[in-house]
Coordinates of C-alpha atoms and ligand atoms in Angstrom, one line a residue:
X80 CA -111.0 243.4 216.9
X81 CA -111.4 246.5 214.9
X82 CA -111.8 250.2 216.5
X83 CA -114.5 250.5 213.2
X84 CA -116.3 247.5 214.4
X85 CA -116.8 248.3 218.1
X86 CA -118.0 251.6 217.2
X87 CA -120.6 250.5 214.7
X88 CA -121.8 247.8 216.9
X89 CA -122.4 250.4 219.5
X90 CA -124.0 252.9 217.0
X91 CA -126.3 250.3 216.2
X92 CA -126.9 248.8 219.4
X93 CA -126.6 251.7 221.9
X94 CA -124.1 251.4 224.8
X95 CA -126.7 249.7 227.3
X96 CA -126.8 247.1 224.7
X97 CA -122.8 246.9 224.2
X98 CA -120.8 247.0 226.9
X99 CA -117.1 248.6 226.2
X100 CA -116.0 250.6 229.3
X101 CA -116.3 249.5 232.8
X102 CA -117.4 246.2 232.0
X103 CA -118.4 244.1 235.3
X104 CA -115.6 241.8 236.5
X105 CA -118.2 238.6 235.9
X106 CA -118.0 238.4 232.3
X107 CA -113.8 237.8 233.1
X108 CA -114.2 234.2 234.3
X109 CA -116.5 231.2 234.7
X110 CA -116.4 228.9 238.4
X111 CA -113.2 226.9 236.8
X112 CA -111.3 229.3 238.6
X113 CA -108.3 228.7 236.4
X114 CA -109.3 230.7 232.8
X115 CA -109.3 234.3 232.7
X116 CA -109.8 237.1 230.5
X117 CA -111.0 240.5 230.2
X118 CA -113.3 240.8 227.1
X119 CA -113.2 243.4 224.9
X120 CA -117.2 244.4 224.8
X121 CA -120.4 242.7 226.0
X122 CA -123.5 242.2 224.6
X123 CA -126.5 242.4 226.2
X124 CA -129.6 241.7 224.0
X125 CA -133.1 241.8 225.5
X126 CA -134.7 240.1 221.8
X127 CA -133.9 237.1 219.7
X128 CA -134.2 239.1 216.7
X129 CA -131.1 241.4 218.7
X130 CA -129.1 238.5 218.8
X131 CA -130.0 237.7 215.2
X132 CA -128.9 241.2 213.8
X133 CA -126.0 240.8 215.9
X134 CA -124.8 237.8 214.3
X135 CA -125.6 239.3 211.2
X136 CA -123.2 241.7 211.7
X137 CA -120.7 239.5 213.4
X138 CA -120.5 237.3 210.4
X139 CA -119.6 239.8 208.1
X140 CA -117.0 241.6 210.1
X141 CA -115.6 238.3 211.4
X142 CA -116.0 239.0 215.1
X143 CA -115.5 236.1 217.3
X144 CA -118.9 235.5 219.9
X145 CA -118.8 233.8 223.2
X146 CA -121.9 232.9 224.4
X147 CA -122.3 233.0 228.1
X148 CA -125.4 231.9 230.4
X149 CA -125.2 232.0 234.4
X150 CA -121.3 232.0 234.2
X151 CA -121.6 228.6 236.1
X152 CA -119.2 226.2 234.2
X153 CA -116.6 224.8 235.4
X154 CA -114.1 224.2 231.7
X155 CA -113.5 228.0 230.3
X156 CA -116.6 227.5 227.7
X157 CA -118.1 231.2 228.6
X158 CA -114.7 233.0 228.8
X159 CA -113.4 234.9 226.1
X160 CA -110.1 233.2 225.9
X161 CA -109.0 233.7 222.2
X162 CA -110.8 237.3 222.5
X163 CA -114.2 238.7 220.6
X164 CA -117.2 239.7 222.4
X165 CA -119.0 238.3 225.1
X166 CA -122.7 237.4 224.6
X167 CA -124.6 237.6 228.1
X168 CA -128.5 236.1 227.8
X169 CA -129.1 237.4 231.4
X170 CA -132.2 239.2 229.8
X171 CA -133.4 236.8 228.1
X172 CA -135.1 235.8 231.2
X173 CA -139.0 235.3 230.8
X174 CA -141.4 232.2 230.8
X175 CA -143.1 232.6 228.0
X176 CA -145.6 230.2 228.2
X177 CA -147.2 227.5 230.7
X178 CA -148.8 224.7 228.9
X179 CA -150.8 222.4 231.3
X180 CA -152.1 220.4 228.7
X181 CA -149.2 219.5 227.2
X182 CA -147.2 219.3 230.2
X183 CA -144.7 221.8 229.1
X184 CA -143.3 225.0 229.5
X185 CA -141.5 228.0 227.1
X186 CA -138.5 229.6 228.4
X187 CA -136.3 232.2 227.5
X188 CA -132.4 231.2 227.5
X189 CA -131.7 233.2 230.4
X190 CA -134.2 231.9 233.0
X191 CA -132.3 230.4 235.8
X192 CA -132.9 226.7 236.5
X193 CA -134.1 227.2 240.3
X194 CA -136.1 229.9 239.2
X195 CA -138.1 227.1 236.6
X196 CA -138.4 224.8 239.7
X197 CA -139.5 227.7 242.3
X198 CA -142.1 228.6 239.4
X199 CA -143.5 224.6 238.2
X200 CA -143.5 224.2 242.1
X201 CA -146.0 226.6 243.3
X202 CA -148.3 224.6 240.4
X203 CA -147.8 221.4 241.4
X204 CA -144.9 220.4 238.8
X205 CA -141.3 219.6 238.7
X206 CA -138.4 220.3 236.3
X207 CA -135.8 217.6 237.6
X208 CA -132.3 218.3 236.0
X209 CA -130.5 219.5 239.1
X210 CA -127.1 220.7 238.4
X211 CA -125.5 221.8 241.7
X212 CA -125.4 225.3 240.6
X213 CA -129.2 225.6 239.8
X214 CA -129.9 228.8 242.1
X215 CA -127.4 230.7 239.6
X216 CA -127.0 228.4 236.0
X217 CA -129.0 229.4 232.8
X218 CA -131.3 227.3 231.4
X219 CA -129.8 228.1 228.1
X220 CA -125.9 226.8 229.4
X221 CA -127.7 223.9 231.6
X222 CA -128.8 223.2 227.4
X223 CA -125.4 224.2 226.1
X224 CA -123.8 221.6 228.7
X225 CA -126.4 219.2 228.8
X226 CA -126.2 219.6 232.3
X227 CA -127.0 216.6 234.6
X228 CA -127.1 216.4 238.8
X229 CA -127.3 214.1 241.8
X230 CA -131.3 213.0 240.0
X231 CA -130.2 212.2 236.7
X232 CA -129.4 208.7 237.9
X233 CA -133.5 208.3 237.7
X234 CA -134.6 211.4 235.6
X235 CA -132.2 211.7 233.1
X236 CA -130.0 214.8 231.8
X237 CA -130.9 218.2 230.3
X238 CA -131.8 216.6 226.5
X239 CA -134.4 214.5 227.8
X240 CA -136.3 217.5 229.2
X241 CA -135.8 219.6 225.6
X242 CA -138.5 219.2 223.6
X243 CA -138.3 222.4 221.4
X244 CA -135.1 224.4 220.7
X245 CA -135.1 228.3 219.0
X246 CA -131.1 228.7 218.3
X247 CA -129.7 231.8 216.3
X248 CA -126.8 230.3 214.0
X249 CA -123.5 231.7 213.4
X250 CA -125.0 232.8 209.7
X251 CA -127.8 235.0 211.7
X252 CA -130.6 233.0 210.9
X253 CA -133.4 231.9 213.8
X254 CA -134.0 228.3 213.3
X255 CA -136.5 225.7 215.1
X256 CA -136.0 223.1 216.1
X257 CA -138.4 220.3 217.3
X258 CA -141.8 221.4 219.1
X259 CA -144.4 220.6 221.5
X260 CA -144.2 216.6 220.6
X261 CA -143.5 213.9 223.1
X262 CA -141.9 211.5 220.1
X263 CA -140.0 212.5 217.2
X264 CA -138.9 210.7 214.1
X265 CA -138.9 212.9 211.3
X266 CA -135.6 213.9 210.3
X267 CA -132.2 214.3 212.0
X268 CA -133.0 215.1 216.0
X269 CA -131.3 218.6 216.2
X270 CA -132.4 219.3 219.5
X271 CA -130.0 216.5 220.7
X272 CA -127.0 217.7 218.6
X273 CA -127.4 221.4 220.1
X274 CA -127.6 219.9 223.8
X275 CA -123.7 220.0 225.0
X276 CA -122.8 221.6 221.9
X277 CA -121.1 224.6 224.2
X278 CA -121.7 227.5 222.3
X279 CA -120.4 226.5 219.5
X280 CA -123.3 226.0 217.0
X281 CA -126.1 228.4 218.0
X282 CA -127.0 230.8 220.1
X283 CA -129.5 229.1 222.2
X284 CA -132.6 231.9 222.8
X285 CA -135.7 229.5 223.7
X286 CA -136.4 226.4 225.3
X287 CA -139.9 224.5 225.1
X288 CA -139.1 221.7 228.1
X289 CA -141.5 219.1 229.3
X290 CA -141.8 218.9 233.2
X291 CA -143.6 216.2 235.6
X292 CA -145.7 215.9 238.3
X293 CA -144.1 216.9 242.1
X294 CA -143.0 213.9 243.6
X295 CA -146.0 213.6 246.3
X296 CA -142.6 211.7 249.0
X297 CA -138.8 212.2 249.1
X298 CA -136.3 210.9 251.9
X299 CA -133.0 211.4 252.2
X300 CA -130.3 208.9 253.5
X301 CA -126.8 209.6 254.9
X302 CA -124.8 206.5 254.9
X303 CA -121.2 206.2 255.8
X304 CA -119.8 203.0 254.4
X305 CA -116.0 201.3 255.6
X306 CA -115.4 201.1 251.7
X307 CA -116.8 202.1 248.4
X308 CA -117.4 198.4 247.2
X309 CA -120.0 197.9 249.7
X310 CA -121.4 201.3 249.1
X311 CA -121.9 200.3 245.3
X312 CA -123.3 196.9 246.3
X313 CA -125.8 199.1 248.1
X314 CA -126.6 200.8 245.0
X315 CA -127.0 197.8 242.9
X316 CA -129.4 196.0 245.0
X317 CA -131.6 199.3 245.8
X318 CA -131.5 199.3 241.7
X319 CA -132.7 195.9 241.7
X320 CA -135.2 196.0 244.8
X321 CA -136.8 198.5 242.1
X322 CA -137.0 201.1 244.9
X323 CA -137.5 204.7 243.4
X324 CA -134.3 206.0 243.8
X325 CA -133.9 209.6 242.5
X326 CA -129.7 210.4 243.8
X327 CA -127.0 208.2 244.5
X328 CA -124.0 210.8 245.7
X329 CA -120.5 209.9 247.1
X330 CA -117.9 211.6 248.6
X331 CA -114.7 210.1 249.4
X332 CA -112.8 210.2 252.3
X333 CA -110.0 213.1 251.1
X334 CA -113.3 214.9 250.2
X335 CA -114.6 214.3 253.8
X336 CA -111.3 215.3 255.2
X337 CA -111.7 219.0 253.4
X338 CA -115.5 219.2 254.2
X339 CA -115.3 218.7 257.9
X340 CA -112.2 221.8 258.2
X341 CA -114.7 224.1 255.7
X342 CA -118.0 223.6 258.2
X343 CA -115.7 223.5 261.3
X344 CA -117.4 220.4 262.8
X345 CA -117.3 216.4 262.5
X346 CA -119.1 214.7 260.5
X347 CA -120.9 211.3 262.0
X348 CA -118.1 208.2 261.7
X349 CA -115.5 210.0 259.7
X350 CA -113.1 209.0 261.6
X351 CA -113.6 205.1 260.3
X352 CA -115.8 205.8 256.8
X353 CA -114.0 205.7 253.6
X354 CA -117.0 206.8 251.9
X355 CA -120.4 208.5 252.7
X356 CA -123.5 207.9 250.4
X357 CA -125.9 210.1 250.0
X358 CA -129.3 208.4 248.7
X359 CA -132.5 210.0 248.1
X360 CA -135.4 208.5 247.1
X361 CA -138.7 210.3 245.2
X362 CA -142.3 208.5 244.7
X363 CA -146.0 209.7 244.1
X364 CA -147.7 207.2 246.5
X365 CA -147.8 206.2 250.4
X366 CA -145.4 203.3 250.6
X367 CA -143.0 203.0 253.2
X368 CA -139.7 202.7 251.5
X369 CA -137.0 203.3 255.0
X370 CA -137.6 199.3 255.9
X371 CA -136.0 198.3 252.9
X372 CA -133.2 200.8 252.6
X373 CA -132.6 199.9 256.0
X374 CA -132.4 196.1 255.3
X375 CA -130.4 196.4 252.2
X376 CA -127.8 199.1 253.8
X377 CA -127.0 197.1 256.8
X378 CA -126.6 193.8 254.7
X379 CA -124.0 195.9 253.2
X380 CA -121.7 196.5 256.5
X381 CA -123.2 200.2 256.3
X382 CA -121.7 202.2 259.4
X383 CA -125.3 203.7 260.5
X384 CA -127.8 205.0 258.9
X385 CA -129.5 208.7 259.0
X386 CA -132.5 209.8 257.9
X387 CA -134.6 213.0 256.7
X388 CA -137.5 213.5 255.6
X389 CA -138.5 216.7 255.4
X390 CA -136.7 219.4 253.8
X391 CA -135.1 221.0 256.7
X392 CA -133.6 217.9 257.8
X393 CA -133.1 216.9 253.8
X394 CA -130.9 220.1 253.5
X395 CA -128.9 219.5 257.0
X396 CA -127.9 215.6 255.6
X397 CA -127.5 216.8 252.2
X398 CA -125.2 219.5 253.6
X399 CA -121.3 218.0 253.6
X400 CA -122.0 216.9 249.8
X401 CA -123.6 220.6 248.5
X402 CA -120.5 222.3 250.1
X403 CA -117.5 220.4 249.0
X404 CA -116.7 222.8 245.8
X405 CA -116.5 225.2 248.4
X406 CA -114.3 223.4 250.4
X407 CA -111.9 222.5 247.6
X408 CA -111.9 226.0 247.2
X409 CA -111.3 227.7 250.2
X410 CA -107.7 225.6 251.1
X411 CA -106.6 225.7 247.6
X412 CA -104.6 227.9 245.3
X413 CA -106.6 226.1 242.2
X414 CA -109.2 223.3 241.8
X415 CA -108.4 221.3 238.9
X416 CA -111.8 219.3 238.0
X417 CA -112.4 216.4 235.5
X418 CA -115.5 215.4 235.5
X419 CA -114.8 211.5 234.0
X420 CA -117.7 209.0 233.0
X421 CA -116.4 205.5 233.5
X422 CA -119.1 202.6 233.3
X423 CA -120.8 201.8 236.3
X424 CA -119.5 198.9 237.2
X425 CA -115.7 200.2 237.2
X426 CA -116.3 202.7 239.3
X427 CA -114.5 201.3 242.6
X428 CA -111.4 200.5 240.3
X429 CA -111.4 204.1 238.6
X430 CA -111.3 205.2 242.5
X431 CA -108.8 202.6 243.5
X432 CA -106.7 203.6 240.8
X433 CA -107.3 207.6 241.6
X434 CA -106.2 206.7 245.2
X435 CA -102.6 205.8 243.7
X436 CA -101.9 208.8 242.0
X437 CA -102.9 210.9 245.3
X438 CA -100.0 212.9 247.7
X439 CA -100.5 214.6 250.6
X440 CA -98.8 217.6 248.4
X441 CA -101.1 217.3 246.0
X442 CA -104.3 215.6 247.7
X443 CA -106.9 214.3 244.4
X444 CA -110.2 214.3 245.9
X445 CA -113.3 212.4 244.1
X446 CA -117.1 212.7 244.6
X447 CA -119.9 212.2 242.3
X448 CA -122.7 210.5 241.0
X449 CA -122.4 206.6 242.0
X450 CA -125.1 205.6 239.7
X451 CA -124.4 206.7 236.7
X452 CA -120.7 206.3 236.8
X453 CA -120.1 210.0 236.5
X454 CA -116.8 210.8 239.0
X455 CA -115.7 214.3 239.8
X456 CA -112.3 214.3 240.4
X457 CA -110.4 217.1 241.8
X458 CA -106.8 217.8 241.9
X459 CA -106.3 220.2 244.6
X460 CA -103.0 222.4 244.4
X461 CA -103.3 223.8 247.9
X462 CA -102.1 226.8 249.0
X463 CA -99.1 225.9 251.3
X464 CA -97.3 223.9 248.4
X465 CA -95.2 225.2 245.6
X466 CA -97.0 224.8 242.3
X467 CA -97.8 221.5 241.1
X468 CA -97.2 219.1 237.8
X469 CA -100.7 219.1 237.2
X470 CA -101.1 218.3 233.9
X471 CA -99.1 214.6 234.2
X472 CA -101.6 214.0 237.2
X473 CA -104.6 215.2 234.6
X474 CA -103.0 213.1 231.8
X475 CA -102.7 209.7 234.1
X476 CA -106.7 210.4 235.1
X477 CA -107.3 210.6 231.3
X478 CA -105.0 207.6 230.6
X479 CA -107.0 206.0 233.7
X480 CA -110.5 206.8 231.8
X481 CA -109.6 205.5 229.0
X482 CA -108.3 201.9 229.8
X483 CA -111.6 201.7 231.6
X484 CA -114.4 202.8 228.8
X485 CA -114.8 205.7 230.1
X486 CA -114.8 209.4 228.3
X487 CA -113.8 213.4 229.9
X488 CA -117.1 214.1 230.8
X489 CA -120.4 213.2 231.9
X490 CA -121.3 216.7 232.1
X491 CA -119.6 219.6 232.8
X492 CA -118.5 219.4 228.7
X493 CA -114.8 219.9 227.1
X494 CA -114.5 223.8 226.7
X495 CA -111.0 224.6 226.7
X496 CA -110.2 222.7 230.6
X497 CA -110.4 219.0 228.6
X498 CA -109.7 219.8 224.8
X499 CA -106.1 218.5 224.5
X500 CA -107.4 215.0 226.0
X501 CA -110.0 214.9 223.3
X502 CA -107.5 213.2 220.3
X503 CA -106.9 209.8 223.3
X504 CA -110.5 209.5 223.2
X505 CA -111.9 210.3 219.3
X506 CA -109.9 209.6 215.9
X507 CA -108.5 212.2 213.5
X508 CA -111.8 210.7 211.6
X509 CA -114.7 211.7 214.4
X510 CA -113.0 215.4 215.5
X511 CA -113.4 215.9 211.6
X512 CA -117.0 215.1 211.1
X513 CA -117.7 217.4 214.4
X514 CA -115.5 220.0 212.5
X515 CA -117.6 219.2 209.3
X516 CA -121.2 219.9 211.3
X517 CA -119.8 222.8 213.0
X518 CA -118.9 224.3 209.8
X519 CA -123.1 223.5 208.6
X520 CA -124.2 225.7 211.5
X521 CA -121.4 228.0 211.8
X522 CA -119.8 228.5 208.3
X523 CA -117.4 231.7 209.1
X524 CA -116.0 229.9 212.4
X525 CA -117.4 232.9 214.5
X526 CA -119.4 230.9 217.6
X527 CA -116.9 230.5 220.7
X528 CA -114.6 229.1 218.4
X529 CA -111.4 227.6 219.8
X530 CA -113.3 225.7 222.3
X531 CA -114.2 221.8 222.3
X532 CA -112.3 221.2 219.5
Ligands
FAD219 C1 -121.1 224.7 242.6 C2 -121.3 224.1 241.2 C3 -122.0 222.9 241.1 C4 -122.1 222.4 239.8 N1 -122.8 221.2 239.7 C5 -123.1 220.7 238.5 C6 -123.8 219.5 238.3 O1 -124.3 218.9 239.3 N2 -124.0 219.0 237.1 C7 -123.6 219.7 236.0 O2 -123.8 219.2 234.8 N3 -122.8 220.8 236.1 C8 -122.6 221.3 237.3 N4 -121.9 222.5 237.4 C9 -121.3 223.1 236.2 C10 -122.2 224.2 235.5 O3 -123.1 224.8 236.5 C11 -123.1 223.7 234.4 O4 -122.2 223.3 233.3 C12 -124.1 224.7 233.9 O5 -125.0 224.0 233.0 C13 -123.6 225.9 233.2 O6 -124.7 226.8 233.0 P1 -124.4 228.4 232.9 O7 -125.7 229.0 232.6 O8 -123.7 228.9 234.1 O9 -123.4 228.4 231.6 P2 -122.1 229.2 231.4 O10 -121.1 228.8 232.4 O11 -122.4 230.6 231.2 O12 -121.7 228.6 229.9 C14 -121.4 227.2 229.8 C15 -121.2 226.9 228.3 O13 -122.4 227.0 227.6 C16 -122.3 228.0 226.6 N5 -123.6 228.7 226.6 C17 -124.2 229.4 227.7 N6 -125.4 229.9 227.4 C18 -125.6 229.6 226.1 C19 -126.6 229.9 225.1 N7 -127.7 230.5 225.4 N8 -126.5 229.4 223.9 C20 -125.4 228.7 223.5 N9 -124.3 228.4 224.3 C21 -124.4 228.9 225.6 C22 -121.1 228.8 226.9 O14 -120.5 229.4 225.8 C23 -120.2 227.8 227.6 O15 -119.5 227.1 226.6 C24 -121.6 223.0 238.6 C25 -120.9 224.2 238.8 C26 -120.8 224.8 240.0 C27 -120.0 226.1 240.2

């Protein structure tokens, strides 16, 4: 970038606004732990209208813009990897408006997921998309990922809560999209082609998202099963027993295995499980749901059963499945993470097959989301070996996907960790329609560009 350029962004931002010299570490990685890179300068708007002036400028002088949220993601999306300037919404951080009536709230991008739960909470309301990361993630990258979690199996993902969208485009114009409505049929749906868009459309500034009523019950279940085939039979008859199940989460025994050395402690019938499930369910009413789970989990060989239900107890059950990132993290060098969507029903195959490609050199670890067939695999290259082939491992998971029906993510998006697996999945013909709409919202190629596609 030019010397010229910096300095008149700074001149016309100030330099609390723009960030050149000691810029904090943070805005040098995302949580992939792989991508890297120092950027040149930071922005920091606290307005829309900032953003818009920025991009004004940007446009003209051809200055690439990463957009970055919580610094959450898990693919290289936030990280200025092909260079330009980092732009951080941590000030965008307000609620702008509570709107009982119509069951929805404003948002700034920058408000952090927990913080919209904590908040809808103390009034009797929930906000259910429930990425793992949702004490530090952005609402605006939750958008920009379409982020899901362990509840989208019942509540959906990040797009079904977005009911309004303000987005700043890469020719600096503020555009809206949608609004308060609850249906929508009038024209192309743009707040659906901006969720998991990744930066690379708009600047995503404001969020109007409809919420729901607290679940009045929740119980959680810890379940460890001698195989995955009878933990997914599980699933499938809780589904049809039409119990309200709100998170179906696995782990897998190599993930066990790396869990119980993180916490320093065993976990109940590791020793003989090849899979724990973690169930929770969520209702409004007084029923007396544990009798059935019960019934249908022993029917299905289950090797115990554990149960919590409140949320000290909730937290203590939930505990081996929130840590294993951390895990992962602490005995390897790198975590290599795909996070596959096969269809449900292939799951126990897509594992099988996983279980083949496996060493003890290179352990391949897999967790996720049972019941929406979103797997999180993880190729761990730990930190006693020399390095790894990686990348055949990644492309047999890919080639693995594939044969199955499946795609390279449910949710953590493409960014720049999945990209080159993109052409197995989409022909010349639907990369170039994507380039086509890109080139609608962003015309001089300036937002994050390089990534997805
Ligand atoms: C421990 C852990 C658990 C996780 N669990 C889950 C999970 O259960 N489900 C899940 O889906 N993900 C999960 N993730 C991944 C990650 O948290 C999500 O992708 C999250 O939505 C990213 O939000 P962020 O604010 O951190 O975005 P960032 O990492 O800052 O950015 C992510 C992408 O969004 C773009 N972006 C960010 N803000 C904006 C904006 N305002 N406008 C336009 N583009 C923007 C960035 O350019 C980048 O491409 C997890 C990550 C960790 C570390």
């Amino acid at each position: 970038m030019k010397k010229s350029t910096i300095s008149y962004l700074e001149r016309t931002f100030g330099s609390k606004k723009l960030l050149t010299l000691n810029i904090p570490e943070k805005f040098s990685y995302d949580e992939s732990t792989i991508y890297y890179s120092h950027p040149e300068a930071v922005f920091l708007p606290d307005t829309e209208e900032e953003i818009k002036e920025f991009l004004k400028i940007a446009k003209e002088r051809k200055v690439k813009v990463v957009p970055r949220g919580g610094g959450t993601g898990v693919c290289g999306g936030a990280v200025a990897i092909f260079g330009g300037i980092v732009l951080s919404t941590e000030r965008l951080n307000k609620i702008i408006d509570f709107d009982e009536l119509n069951q929805c709230v404003e948002v700034e991008a920058g408000v952090v997921n927990g913080d919209l739960k904590k908040f809808l909470e103390e009034r009797g309301y929930y906000y259910p998309p429930d990425p793992q990361s949702y004490e530090t993630s952005f609402i605006g990258g939750n958008i920009a990922t379409n982020a899901g979690g362990p509840r989208a199996v019942k509540y959906g993902t990040t797009k079904d809560y977005v009911m309004g969208l303000s987005i700043v485009t890469g020719e600096g114009r503020i555009v809206k999209t949608g609004g308060k409505v609850y249906k929508f049929s009038s024209g192309y749906n743009l707040n659906e082609l901006i969720c998991g868009s990744e930066g690379t459309l708009g600047i995503i500034t404001r969020a109007i998202l409809k919420f729901l009523p607290l679940p009045m019950e929740r119980i959680v279940f810890l379940l460890p099963f001698l195989n995955l085939e009878d933990a997914l039979n599980f699933v499938l008859q809780v589904q049809k027993a039409n119990l309200p199940f709100s998170a179906f989460e696995f782990i897998d025994d190599t993930a066990i295995y790396y869990v119980e050395r993180f916490l320093r402690r065993s976990l109940p019938y590791s020793e003989r499980a090849k899979c724990y499930l973690f169930t929770e369910l969520e209702w409004q009413n007084n029923d007396n749901y544990v009798d059935l789970v019960e019934k249908i989990a022993n029917k299905n060989n289950v090797l115990n059963i554990f149960v919590a239900s409140d949320r000290i107890n909730e937290e203590k059950l939930w505990e081996a499945r929130k840590k294993i990132s951390y895990a992962f993290k602490e005995f390897s060098k790198r975590v290599y993470k795909a996070d596959v969507v096969v269809p449900r029903g292939k799951i126990s195959q897509f594992v099988k097959k996983i279980k083949g490609i496996s060493t003890d050199k290179m352990p391949v670890a897999c967790f996720g989301h049972v019941g929406d067939g979103n797997v999180h695999v993880n190729i761990l290259e730990l930190k006693n070996t020399d390095v790894c082939d990686v990348k055949n491992v990644l492309n047999s998971i890919m080639k693995i996907v594939k044969n199955l029906g499946g795609f390279p993510s449910g949710e953590h998006g493409i960014g720049v960790a999945k990209k080159e697996f993109l052409k197995n999945f989409f022909s010349r013909y639907h990369i170039d329609k994507w380039r086509k709409i890109k080139k609608v919202f962003d015309p001089y190629n300036i937002l994050n560009p390089g990534k997805i596609f």
